[in-house]
Amino acid sequence: MELTKEEQKLIESGGIKQKAMELVVSLGEIFGAKRLVPITSAQIAGVSYKNISDAGLEFLQDWSKEKVVVPTTLNPAGMPLEGWKELGIKKEFAEKQLEIIEAYRHMGVDITCTCTPYYAGNKPKPGEHIAWSESSSVVYANSVLGAMTNREGGPSALAAALTGRTAEYGMHLPENRKPAITIRVEIPMFGYSDYSILGYWAGKKYGSTVNFEFSATPKEEYLRGLCAGLATSGKISMFTQGQETKKEKIFTEDDLVDTYQMLHTGEKHDIVAIGCPHLGFDEVANIARTLKGKKVNTPLWLFASKEVAKKAFIKGQADIIKRAGAKLITDTCMVVAPLEELGFKSMLTNSAKAAHYAQTTNNMEVEVAPTEECINYALRPK
Ligand code: F3S
């Protein structure tokens, strides 16, 4: 691979920056990249102590001697950074989690702890090369924002953040961003969960960029659900809309129903969890409107970024949610927090991604349903 003088210097610099550069270059060589490209931002996954354990913490403490050189944000952690005791998180877990956060903070990473970095000040412009690692935000960045990123691993996103570069392969090359097939969606799509299920279905079926043709333009929040679904079940890092392809497939009512069924393993749920990916402000406001003056009888946990929660606090929605007995939680999510250790066995959610991981990694029973049904389930008397 061709390296610039500056890049050559970094790879001979010794210490952590050299290791980071070696990681970026090795990945490039594996994937046949000819050069590195400068990035404008990074987003790092691999934050929850539940996922990275002591080995990950040691790695981060070692690398924390160096600073990131581009704006870098962080994925959700295994608990809210404040108020974790109220959720029943164990002290030993919390201490390790806070050490992880401290290591990132020391590197100059912005402790956003969200999978919607674009609501937290990290919103790249079309055509910018970036190195993001959270799968749903990768699809969103490529497809909705028009930025260019591969689905980085936690360490490779960190290496890119420390060097300001990533290897030019995959989604950094325009030819790999072209869709091979169009998925025509003519059935009525009723909301977030339908788009999330559509993404999950398409991700299982196809392995590269797909083009969607919708009969009605989806809302931005629905696209987030679509992105998360696509990223969960396969290798898709991008979708397009309105492009021509030679092949076409129609998404049918049966496809929709069968995919809901695939993620339906329980009937009686002990938690309702919404916010995968983290909720936008409008969604929080809509949920607050439904909850106003009511009380939940099954725990209802809503996940959002600190920025969205702050706005909800200022505008009064956070208070309505609290009065209803539901929780608006930041910094973490229903997948990377140790829900199973907190005693939850079955989860109702509006997100295919949350259901998939709750089932496969947290060993929970799951069901995906439209947002209104999820809220009504939490409200109904036991
Ligand atoms: Fe975000 Fe957690 Fe879902 S990181 S996309 S809320 S699994």
mmCIF file of C-alpha atoms and ligand atoms in Angstrom:
data_model
loop_
_atom_site.group_PDB
_atom_site.id
_atom_site.type_symbol
_atom_site.label_atom_id
_atom_site.label_comp_id
_atom_site.label_asym_id
_atom_site.label_seq_id
_atom_site.Cartn_x
_atom_site.Cartn_y
_atom_site.Cartn_z
ATOM 1 C CA MET A 1 0.000 0.000 0.000
ATOM 2 C CA GLU A 2 1.159 3.499 -0.797
ATOM 3 C CA LEU A 3 1.702 5.595 2.328
ATOM 4 C CA THR A 4 2.356 9.338 2.473
ATOM 5 C CA LYS A 5 5.451 10.633 4.276
ATOM 6 C CA GLU A 6 3.346 11.539 7.277
ATOM 7 C CA GLU A 7 1.771 8.084 7.375
ATOM 8 C CA GLN A 8 5.182 6.468 7.027
ATOM 9 C CA LYS A 9 6.387 8.540 9.986
ATOM 10 C CA LEU A 10 3.425 7.372 12.095
ATOM 11 C CA ILE A 11 4.088 3.729 11.329
ATOM 12 C CA GLU A 12 7.665 4.137 12.520
ATOM 13 C CA SER A 13 6.791 6.322 15.510
ATOM 14 C CA GLY A 14 6.859 3.562 18.147
ATOM 15 C CA GLY A 15 4.292 3.186 20.917
ATOM 16 C CA ILE A 16 0.521 3.221 20.596
ATOM 17 C CA LYS A 17 0.285 5.443 17.494
ATOM 18 C CA GLN A 18 2.458 2.935 15.651
ATOM 19 C CA LYS A 19 0.212 0.065 16.789
ATOM 20 C CA ALA A 20 -2.853 2.023 15.688
ATOM 21 C CA MET A 21 -1.314 2.766 12.304
ATOM 22 C CA GLU A 22 -0.291 -0.877 11.864
ATOM 23 C CA LEU A 23 -3.881 -1.942 12.544
ATOM 24 C CA VAL A 24 -5.295 0.519 9.984
ATOM 25 C CA VAL A 25 -2.725 -0.524 7.352
ATOM 26 C CA SER A 26 -3.118 -4.290 7.997
ATOM 27 C CA LEU A 27 -6.877 -4.036 7.517
ATOM 28 C CA GLY A 28 -6.302 -2.132 4.289
ATOM 29 C CA GLU A 29 -3.897 -4.802 3.046
ATOM 30 C CA ILE A 30 -6.342 -7.599 3.859
ATOM 31 C CA PHE A 31 -9.066 -5.842 1.852
ATOM 32 C CA GLY A 32 -6.798 -4.764 -1.017
ATOM 33 C CA ALA A 33 -6.804 -0.999 -0.323
ATOM 34 C CA LYS A 34 -4.323 1.027 -2.356
ATOM 35 C CA ARG A 35 -4.088 3.929 0.092
ATOM 36 C CA LEU A 36 -5.402 5.470 3.275
ATOM 37 C CA VAL A 37 -7.886 8.336 3.346
ATOM 38 C CA PRO A 38 -8.201 11.070 5.986
ATOM 39 C CA ILE A 39 -11.365 10.852 8.089
ATOM 40 C CA THR A 40 -13.437 13.662 9.578
ATOM 41 C CA SER A 41 -14.880 11.699 12.501
ATOM 42 C CA ALA A 42 -14.904 8.372 14.311
ATOM 43 C CA GLN A 43 -17.547 6.547 16.331
ATOM 44 C CA ILE A 44 -16.429 3.782 18.647
ATOM 45 C CA ALA A 45 -18.369 0.684 19.716
ATOM 46 C CA GLY A 46 -17.045 -1.738 22.316
ATOM 47 C CA VAL A 47 -17.927 0.254 25.404
ATOM 48 C CA SER A 48 -20.072 -1.966 27.621
ATOM 49 C CA TYR A 49 -18.127 -3.910 30.251
ATOM 50 C CA LYS A 50 -20.614 -6.713 29.605
ATOM 51 C CA ASN A 51 -19.212 -7.033 26.061
ATOM 52 C CA ILE A 52 -15.522 -6.212 26.385
ATOM 53 C CA SER A 53 -14.772 -7.495 29.934
ATOM 54 C CA ASP A 54 -11.357 -7.154 31.645
ATOM 55 C CA ALA A 55 -9.345 -7.911 28.494
ATOM 56 C CA GLY A 56 -11.002 -4.995 26.684
ATOM 57 C CA LEU A 57 -10.501 -2.688 29.652
ATOM 58 C CA GLU A 58 -6.760 -3.519 29.789
ATOM 59 C CA PHE A 59 -6.423 -2.874 26.047
ATOM 60 C CA LEU A 60 -8.108 0.521 26.412
ATOM 61 C CA GLN A 61 -6.019 1.502 29.420
ATOM 62 C CA ASP A 62 -2.892 0.675 27.421
ATOM 63 C CA TRP A 63 -4.030 2.738 24.424
ATOM 64 C CA SER A 64 -5.268 5.616 26.582
ATOM 65 C CA LYS A 65 -1.754 7.089 26.676
ATOM 66 C CA GLU A 66 -2.571 8.677 23.308
ATOM 67 C CA LYS A 67 -5.197 11.163 22.129
ATOM 68 C CA VAL A 68 -7.638 10.975 19.222
ATOM 69 C CA VAL A 69 -6.971 13.433 16.395
ATOM 70 C CA VAL A 70 -10.512 13.720 14.937
ATOM 71 C CA PRO A 71 -13.885 14.317 16.661
ATOM 72 C CA THR A 72 -14.779 10.923 18.148
ATOM 73 C CA THR A 73 -17.974 9.811 19.848
ATOM 74 C CA LEU A 74 -18.828 6.723 21.865
ATOM 75 C CA ASN A 75 -21.450 3.983 21.647
ATOM 76 C CA PRO A 76 -23.741 3.143 24.594
ATOM 77 C CA ALA A 77 -22.153 1.760 27.758
ATOM 78 C CA GLY A 78 -23.501 -1.057 29.936
ATOM 79 C CA MET A 79 -25.343 1.335 32.280
ATOM 80 C CA PRO A 80 -26.375 4.971 32.685
ATOM 81 C CA LEU A 81 -23.264 6.839 33.836
ATOM 82 C CA GLU A 82 -25.358 8.515 36.511
ATOM 83 C CA GLY A 83 -28.215 6.885 38.390
ATOM 84 C CA TRP A 84 -27.011 3.332 37.680
ATOM 85 C CA LYS A 85 -27.840 2.245 41.230
ATOM 86 C CA GLU A 86 -31.542 2.964 40.614
ATOM 87 C CA LEU A 87 -31.559 0.352 37.846
ATOM 88 C CA GLY A 88 -30.049 -2.256 40.163
ATOM 89 C CA ILE A 89 -26.639 -2.374 38.439
ATOM 90 C CA LYS A 90 -24.055 -4.090 40.674
ATOM 91 C CA LYS A 91 -21.239 -1.983 42.136
ATOM 92 C CA GLU A 92 -18.474 -4.243 40.716
ATOM 93 C CA PHE A 93 -19.927 -3.907 37.200
ATOM 94 C CA ALA A 94 -20.332 -0.140 37.587
ATOM 95 C CA GLU A 95 -16.743 0.352 38.766
ATOM 96 C CA LYS A 96 -15.342 -1.501 35.745
ATOM 97 C CA GLN A 97 -17.687 0.356 33.406
ATOM 98 C CA LEU A 98 -16.565 3.708 34.783
ATOM 99 C CA GLU A 99 -12.899 2.701 34.313
ATOM 100 C CA ILE A 100 -13.666 2.010 30.637
ATOM 101 C CA ILE A 101 -15.285 5.418 30.291
ATOM 102 C CA GLU A 102 -12.305 7.050 31.992
ATOM 103 C CA ALA A 103 -9.907 5.411 29.517
ATOM 104 C CA TYR A 104 -11.907 6.801 26.591
ATOM 105 C CA ARG A 105 -12.174 10.212 28.241
ATOM 106 C CA HIS A 106 -8.399 10.259 28.679
ATOM 107 C CA MET A 107 -8.020 9.688 24.940
ATOM 108 C CA GLY A 108 -10.123 12.772 24.232
ATOM 109 C CA VAL A 109 -13.202 10.820 23.129
ATOM 110 C CA ASP A 110 -16.517 12.643 23.576
ATOM 111 C CA ILE A 111 -18.471 10.560 26.113
ATOM 112 C CA THR A 112 -21.746 10.669 24.177
ATOM 113 C CA CYS A 113 -22.618 6.992 24.804
ATOM 114 C CA THR A 114 -25.194 6.850 22.040
ATOM 115 C CA CYS A 115 -25.784 4.950 18.806
ATOM 116 C CA THR A 116 -27.335 8.101 17.300
ATOM 117 C CA PRO A 117 -24.175 10.248 17.214
ATOM 118 C CA TYR A 118 -25.833 12.390 14.524
ATOM 119 C CA TYR A 119 -28.158 13.746 17.263
ATOM 120 C CA ALA A 120 -25.160 14.382 19.503
ATOM 121 C CA GLY A 121 -22.986 16.685 17.445
ATOM 122 C CA ASN A 122 -21.312 14.059 15.224
ATOM 123 C CA LYS A 123 -23.156 14.555 11.925
ATOM 124 C CA PRO A 124 -20.878 14.132 8.899
ATOM 125 C CA LYS A 125 -21.606 15.815 5.586
ATOM 126 C CA PRO A 126 -22.254 13.950 2.314
ATOM 127 C CA GLY A 127 -19.064 12.547 0.781
ATOM 128 C CA GLU A 128 -16.999 12.723 3.977
ATOM 129 C CA HIS A 129 -14.893 9.680 4.866
ATOM 130 C CA ILE A 130 -15.512 8.588 8.447
ATOM 131 C CA ALA A 131 -14.740 5.520 10.591
ATOM 132 C CA TRP A 132 -17.817 4.469 12.530
ATOM 133 C CA SER A 133 -18.414 1.150 14.167
ATOM 134 C CA GLU A 134 -21.958 0.902 15.527
ATOM 135 C CA SER A 135 -23.786 -1.066 12.851
ATOM 136 C CA SER A 136 -27.084 0.880 12.664
ATOM 137 C CA SER A 137 -25.297 4.246 12.645
ATOM 138 C CA VAL A 138 -22.982 2.963 9.886
ATOM 139 C CA VAL A 139 -25.991 2.221 7.649
ATOM 140 C CA TYR A 140 -27.538 5.579 8.593
ATOM 141 C CA ALA A 141 -24.310 7.476 7.853
ATOM 142 C CA ASN A 142 -23.887 5.822 4.433
ATOM 143 C CA SER A 143 -27.540 5.859 3.382
ATOM 144 C CA VAL A 144 -29.234 8.848 5.007
ATOM 145 C CA LEU A 145 -26.323 11.249 5.554
ATOM 146 C CA GLY A 146 -24.347 10.248 2.432
ATOM 147 C CA ALA A 147 -21.057 9.911 4.334
ATOM 148 C CA MET A 148 -18.696 7.010 3.592
ATOM 149 C CA THR A 149 -17.807 4.411 6.193
ATOM 150 C CA ASN A 150 -17.173 0.718 6.514
ATOM 151 C CA ARG A 151 -18.528 -1.094 9.519
ATOM 152 C CA GLU A 152 -15.438 -0.776 11.675
ATOM 153 C CA GLY A 153 -14.712 -2.938 14.700
ATOM 154 C CA GLY A 154 -14.262 -1.140 18.040
ATOM 155 C CA PRO A 155 -10.412 -1.361 17.913
ATOM 156 C CA SER A 156 -10.178 -0.366 14.233
ATOM 157 C CA ALA A 157 -12.437 2.686 14.781
ATOM 158 C CA LEU A 158 -10.226 3.642 17.727
ATOM 159 C CA ALA A 159 -7.092 3.160 15.597
ATOM 160 C CA ALA A 160 -8.643 5.385 12.916
ATOM 161 C CA ALA A 161 -9.495 8.003 15.547
ATOM 162 C CA LEU A 162 -5.902 7.995 16.847
ATOM 163 C CA THR A 163 -4.338 8.265 13.371
ATOM 164 C CA GLY A 164 -7.040 10.277 11.576
ATOM 165 C CA ARG A 165 -7.100 7.767 8.738
ATOM 166 C CA THR A 166 -8.806 4.697 7.452
ATOM 167 C CA ALA A 167 -8.020 2.376 4.552
ATOM 168 C CA GLU A 168 -9.795 3.089 1.286
ATOM 169 C CA TYR A 169 -11.804 -0.061 0.548
ATOM 170 C CA GLY A 170 -15.437 -1.207 0.742
ATOM 171 C CA MET A 171 -17.882 1.648 1.270
ATOM 172 C CA HIS A 172 -15.158 4.272 0.761
ATOM 173 C CA LEU A 173 -15.180 3.413 -2.955
ATOM 174 C CA PRO A 174 -18.132 4.720 -5.020
ATOM 175 C CA GLU A 175 -18.371 1.503 -7.077
ATOM 176 C CA ASN A 176 -19.182 -0.541 -3.954
ATOM 177 C CA ARG A 177 -22.034 1.738 -2.996
ATOM 178 C CA LYS A 178 -24.164 0.892 -6.012
ATOM 179 C CA PRO A 179 -27.214 -1.284 -5.295
ATOM 180 C CA ALA A 180 -27.513 -4.697 -6.949
ATOM 181 C CA ILE A 181 -31.240 -5.197 -6.359
ATOM 182 C CA THR A 182 -34.376 -3.140 -5.808
ATOM 183 C CA ILE A 183 -36.827 -4.106 -3.096
ATOM 184 C CA ARG A 184 -40.246 -2.805 -3.989
ATOM 185 C CA VAL A 185 -42.416 -2.079 -0.943
ATOM 186 C CA GLU A 186 -46.022 -1.539 -1.976
ATOM 187 C CA ILE A 187 -47.814 -2.999 1.039
ATOM 188 C CA PRO A 188 -48.908 -0.472 3.683
ATOM 189 C CA MET A 189 -46.140 0.103 6.214
ATOM 190 C CA PHE A 190 -47.659 1.210 9.503
ATOM 191 C CA GLY A 191 -44.760 2.484 11.516
ATOM 192 C CA TYR A 192 -41.359 2.036 13.069
ATOM 193 C CA SER A 193 -41.575 -1.677 13.753
ATOM 194 C CA ASP A 194 -42.643 -2.498 10.165
ATOM 195 C CA TYR A 195 -39.559 -0.724 8.781
ATOM 196 C CA SER A 196 -37.367 -2.391 11.354
ATOM 197 C CA ILE A 197 -38.761 -5.794 10.319
ATOM 198 C CA LEU A 198 -38.318 -4.928 6.613
ATOM 199 C CA GLY A 199 -34.636 -4.155 7.285
ATOM 200 C CA TYR A 200 -34.184 -7.380 9.202
ATOM 201 C CA TRP A 201 -35.773 -9.362 6.354
ATOM 202 C CA ALA A 202 -33.637 -7.648 3.659
ATOM 203 C CA GLY A 203 -30.452 -8.014 5.711
ATOM 204 C CA LYS A 204 -31.043 -11.757 6.008
ATOM 205 C CA LYS A 205 -31.657 -12.123 2.281
ATOM 206 C CA TYR A 206 -29.008 -9.860 0.704
ATOM 207 C CA GLY A 207 -25.345 -9.193 1.341
ATOM 208 C CA SER A 208 -24.613 -5.810 -0.223
ATOM 209 C CA THR A 209 -26.186 -2.409 -0.953
ATOM 210 C CA VAL A 210 -29.915 -2.640 -1.737
ATOM 211 C CA ASN A 211 -32.241 -0.088 -3.287
ATOM 212 C CA PHE A 212 -35.731 0.507 -1.854
ATOM 213 C CA GLU A 213 -38.772 1.769 -3.710
ATOM 214 C CA PHE A 214 -41.483 2.838 -1.268
ATOM 215 C CA SER A 215 -44.989 3.829 -2.286
ATOM 216 C CA ALA A 216 -44.972 6.455 0.511
ATOM 217 C CA THR A 217 -41.897 8.352 1.753
ATOM 218 C CA PRO A 218 -40.849 6.971 5.149
ATOM 219 C CA LYS A 219 -40.343 9.359 8.075
ATOM 220 C CA GLU A 220 -36.750 9.876 9.248
ATOM 221 C CA GLU A 221 -37.403 7.896 12.449
ATOM 222 C CA TYR A 222 -38.578 4.915 10.371
ATOM 223 C CA LEU A 223 -35.318 5.015 8.416
ATOM 224 C CA ARG A 224 -33.431 4.569 11.672
ATOM 225 C CA GLY A 225 -35.431 1.398 12.306
ATOM 226 C CA LEU A 226 -34.732 0.230 8.758
ATOM 227 C CA CYS A 227 -30.994 0.887 9.173
ATOM 228 C CA ALA A 228 -30.840 -1.077 12.420
ATOM 229 C CA GLY A 229 -32.747 -4.008 10.926
ATOM 230 C CA LEU A 230 -30.491 -4.118 7.853
ATOM 231 C CA ALA A 231 -27.375 -4.046 9.996
ATOM 232 C CA THR A 232 -28.503 -6.790 12.355
ATOM 233 C CA SER A 233 -29.181 -9.782 10.234
ATOM 234 C CA GLY A 234 -26.475 -9.543 7.565
ATOM 235 C CA LYS A 235 -23.652 -7.601 6.047
ATOM 236 C CA ILE A 236 -25.520 -4.661 4.549
ATOM 237 C CA SER A 237 -23.852 -1.301 5.251
ATOM 238 C CA MET A 238 -25.965 0.865 2.963
ATOM 239 C CA PHE A 239 -29.257 1.263 1.129
ATOM 240 C CA THR A 240 -30.349 3.680 -1.559
ATOM 241 C CA GLN A 241 -33.728 4.939 -2.730
ATOM 242 C CA GLY A 242 -34.822 5.690 -6.279
ATOM 243 C CA GLN A 243 -31.897 4.086 -8.131
ATOM 244 C CA GLU A 244 -32.165 1.706 -11.068
ATOM 245 C CA THR A 245 -31.119 -1.914 -10.767
ATOM 246 C CA LYS A 246 -31.421 -4.909 -13.067
ATOM 247 C CA LYS A 247 -32.979 -7.168 -10.451
ATOM 248 C CA GLU A 248 -36.101 -6.564 -8.393
ATOM 249 C CA LYS A 249 -37.914 -8.276 -5.520
ATOM 250 C CA ILE A 250 -41.306 -7.456 -4.074
ATOM 251 C CA PHE A 251 -41.638 -7.350 -0.305
ATOM 252 C CA THR A 252 -44.947 -9.015 0.477
ATOM 253 C CA GLU A 253 -47.352 -9.089 3.397
ATOM 254 C CA ASP A 254 -46.244 -12.707 3.990
ATOM 255 C CA ASP A 255 -42.595 -11.614 4.191
ATOM 256 C CA LEU A 256 -43.587 -9.034 6.819
ATOM 257 C CA VAL A 257 -45.713 -11.426 8.887
ATOM 258 C CA ASP A 258 -43.176 -14.285 8.699
ATOM 259 C CA THR A 259 -40.363 -12.007 9.869
ATOM 260 C CA TYR A 260 -42.408 -10.732 12.828
ATOM 261 C CA GLN A 261 -43.057 -14.386 13.622
ATOM 262 C CA MET A 262 -39.348 -15.220 13.471
ATOM 263 C CA LEU A 263 -38.754 -12.741 16.296
ATOM 264 C CA HIS A 264 -41.692 -13.870 18.411
ATOM 265 C CA THR A 265 -40.668 -16.327 21.109
ATOM 266 C CA GLY A 266 -42.603 -15.101 24.152
ATOM 267 C CA GLU A 267 -46.093 -13.872 25.086
ATOM 268 C CA LYS A 268 -45.802 -12.657 28.672
ATOM 269 C CA HIS A 269 -43.236 -9.892 28.952
ATOM 270 C CA ASP A 270 -41.664 -8.507 32.099
ATOM 271 C CA ILE A 271 -40.181 -5.442 30.372
ATOM 272 C CA VAL A 272 -41.125 -3.186 27.479
ATOM 273 C CA ALA A 273 -38.039 -1.562 25.934
ATOM 274 C CA ILE A 274 -38.082 1.117 23.236
ATOM 275 C CA GLY A 275 -35.187 3.053 21.731
ATOM 276 C CA CYS A 276 -33.098 0.792 19.509
ATOM 277 C CA PRO A 277 -31.472 2.789 17.973
ATOM 278 C CA HIS A 278 -31.787 5.548 20.582
ATOM 279 C CA LEU A 279 -35.001 7.546 20.300
ATOM 280 C CA GLY A 280 -35.233 10.903 18.563
ATOM 281 C CA PHE A 281 -36.892 13.836 20.348
ATOM 282 C CA ASP A 282 -40.170 13.605 18.388
ATOM 283 C CA GLU A 283 -40.579 9.957 19.330
ATOM 284 C CA VAL A 284 -39.999 10.741 23.024
ATOM 285 C CA ALA A 285 -42.560 13.551 22.767
ATOM 286 C CA ASN A 286 -45.129 11.208 21.145
ATOM 287 C CA ILE A 287 -44.633 8.539 23.795
ATOM 288 C CA ALA A 288 -44.984 11.179 26.551
ATOM 289 C CA ARG A 289 -48.261 12.297 24.976
ATOM 290 C CA THR A 290 -49.594 8.722 25.182
ATOM 291 C CA LEU A 291 -48.411 8.291 28.762
ATOM 292 C CA LYS A 292 -49.774 11.587 30.086
ATOM 293 C CA GLY A 293 -51.870 11.057 33.219
ATOM 294 C CA LYS A 294 -51.467 7.249 33.097
ATOM 295 C CA LYS A 295 -49.401 4.685 35.008
ATOM 296 C CA VAL A 296 -47.432 1.756 33.610
ATOM 297 C CA ASN A 297 -47.901 -1.671 35.175
ATOM 298 C CA THR A 298 -45.027 -3.366 33.369
ATOM 299 C CA PRO A 299 -41.596 -1.655 33.410
ATOM 300 C CA LEU A 300 -41.306 0.623 30.374
ATOM 301 C CA TRP A 301 -37.728 1.653 29.620
ATOM 302 C CA LEU A 302 -37.056 4.241 26.930
ATOM 303 C CA PHE A 303 -33.512 4.743 25.661
ATOM 304 C CA ALA A 304 -32.192 7.972 24.169
ATOM 305 C CA SER A 305 -29.050 10.070 23.947
ATOM 306 C CA LYS A 306 -28.258 12.633 26.643
ATOM 307 C CA GLU A 307 -29.005 15.424 24.133
ATOM 308 C CA VAL A 308 -32.505 14.103 23.401
ATOM 309 C CA ALA A 309 -33.196 13.424 27.102
ATOM 310 C CA LYS A 310 -32.037 16.929 28.020
ATOM 311 C CA LYS A 311 -34.441 18.462 25.509
ATOM 312 C CA ALA A 312 -37.244 16.222 26.855
ATOM 313 C CA PHE A 313 -36.392 17.419 30.364
ATOM 314 C CA ILE A 314 -36.500 21.085 29.377
ATOM 315 C CA LYS A 315 -39.756 20.686 27.431
ATOM 316 C CA GLY A 316 -41.492 18.713 30.182
ATOM 317 C CA GLN A 317 -41.800 15.284 28.502
ATOM 318 C CA ALA A 318 -39.252 13.687 30.850
ATOM 319 C CA ASP A 319 -41.428 14.647 33.814
ATOM 320 C CA ILE A 320 -44.566 13.142 32.220
ATOM 321 C CA ILE A 321 -42.661 9.911 31.552
ATOM 322 C CA LYS A 322 -41.408 9.796 35.138
ATOM 323 C CA ARG A 323 -44.889 10.429 36.581
ATOM 324 C CA ALA A 324 -46.202 7.540 34.502
ATOM 325 C CA GLY A 325 -43.650 5.287 36.205
ATOM 326 C CA ALA A 326 -41.648 4.753 32.994
ATOM 327 C CA LYS A 327 -37.919 5.453 32.705
ATOM 328 C CA LEU A 328 -36.095 7.627 30.193
ATOM 329 C CA ILE A 329 -32.578 6.217 30.274
ATOM 330 C CA THR A 330 -29.395 7.596 28.689
ATOM 331 C CA ASP A 331 -25.886 6.235 27.992
ATOM 332 C CA THR A 332 -26.977 2.619 27.584
ATOM 333 C CA CYS A 333 -29.543 0.386 25.885
ATOM 334 C CA MET A 334 -31.615 -2.767 26.310
ATOM 335 C CA VAL A 335 -28.936 -4.884 24.608
ATOM 336 C CA VAL A 336 -25.650 -3.722 26.123
ATOM 337 C CA ALA A 337 -27.030 -3.292 29.675
ATOM 338 C CA PRO A 338 -27.121 -6.564 31.655
ATOM 339 C CA LEU A 339 -30.954 -6.887 31.544
ATOM 340 C CA GLU A 340 -30.836 -10.645 32.067
ATOM 341 C CA GLU A 341 -28.774 -10.161 35.247
ATOM 342 C CA LEU A 342 -31.352 -7.647 36.450
ATOM 343 C CA GLY A 343 -33.875 -10.490 36.335
ATOM 344 C CA PHE A 344 -35.744 -9.735 33.099
ATOM 345 C CA LYS A 345 -36.694 -12.787 31.070
ATOM 346 C CA SER A 346 -38.958 -11.589 28.299
ATOM 347 C CA MET A 347 -38.939 -8.318 26.353
ATOM 348 C CA LEU A 348 -41.507 -6.584 24.172
ATOM 349 C CA THR A 349 -39.964 -4.027 21.815
ATOM 350 C CA ASN A 350 -40.652 -2.193 18.563
ATOM 351 C CA SER A 351 -37.159 -2.999 17.250
ATOM 352 C CA ALA A 352 -36.068 -6.090 15.320
ATOM 353 C CA LYS A 353 -32.461 -5.386 16.277
ATOM 354 C CA ALA A 354 -33.236 -5.237 19.999
ATOM 355 C CA ALA A 355 -35.298 -8.435 19.763
ATOM 356 C CA HIS A 356 -32.587 -10.263 17.811
ATOM 357 C CA TYR A 357 -29.833 -9.485 20.314
ATOM 358 C CA ALA A 358 -32.013 -9.878 23.399
ATOM 359 C CA GLN A 359 -32.749 -13.374 22.138
ATOM 360 C CA THR A 360 -29.327 -14.392 20.868
ATOM 361 C CA THR A 361 -26.975 -12.759 23.364
ATOM 362 C CA ASN A 362 -29.147 -12.094 26.427
ATOM 363 C CA ASN A 363 -31.109 -15.330 26.204
ATOM 364 C CA MET A 364 -34.469 -13.588 26.627
ATOM 365 C CA GLU A 365 -37.842 -14.351 25.126
ATOM 366 C CA VAL A 366 -38.889 -11.583 22.742
ATOM 367 C CA GLU A 367 -41.666 -10.101 20.650
ATOM 368 C CA VAL A 368 -41.645 -7.176 18.206
ATOM 369 C CA ALA A 369 -44.767 -5.013 17.980
ATOM 370 C CA PRO A 370 -45.715 -1.501 16.850
ATOM 371 C CA THR A 371 -44.757 1.275 19.279
ATOM 372 C CA GLU A 372 -48.401 1.972 20.332
ATOM 373 C CA GLU A 373 -48.923 -1.722 21.141
ATOM 374 C CA CYS A 374 -45.736 -1.741 23.218
ATOM 375 C CA ILE A 375 -46.908 1.276 25.227
ATOM 376 C CA ASN A 376 -50.409 -0.180 25.675
ATOM 377 C CA TYR A 377 -48.908 -3.444 26.904
ATOM 378 C CA ALA A 378 -46.952 -1.516 29.557
ATOM 379 C CA LEU A 379 -50.100 0.385 30.576
ATOM 380 C CA ARG A 380 -52.544 -2.484 30.780
ATOM 381 C CA PRO A 381 -53.477 -3.788 34.237
ATOM 382 C CA LYS A 382 -51.705 -6.984 35.246
HETATM 383 FE FE1 F3S B 1 -28.230 1.227 19.742
HETATM 384 FE FE2 F3S B 1 -28.185 -0.661 21.516
HETATM 385 FE FE3 F3S B 1 -29.814 -0.835 19.470
HETATM 386 S S1 F3S B 1 -26.435 0.360 20.689
HETATM 387 S S2 F3S B 1 -28.803 0.256 17.831
HETATM 388 S S3 F3S B 1 -29.888 0.695 21.092
HETATM 389 S S4 F3S B 1 -28.599 -2.474 20.320
#
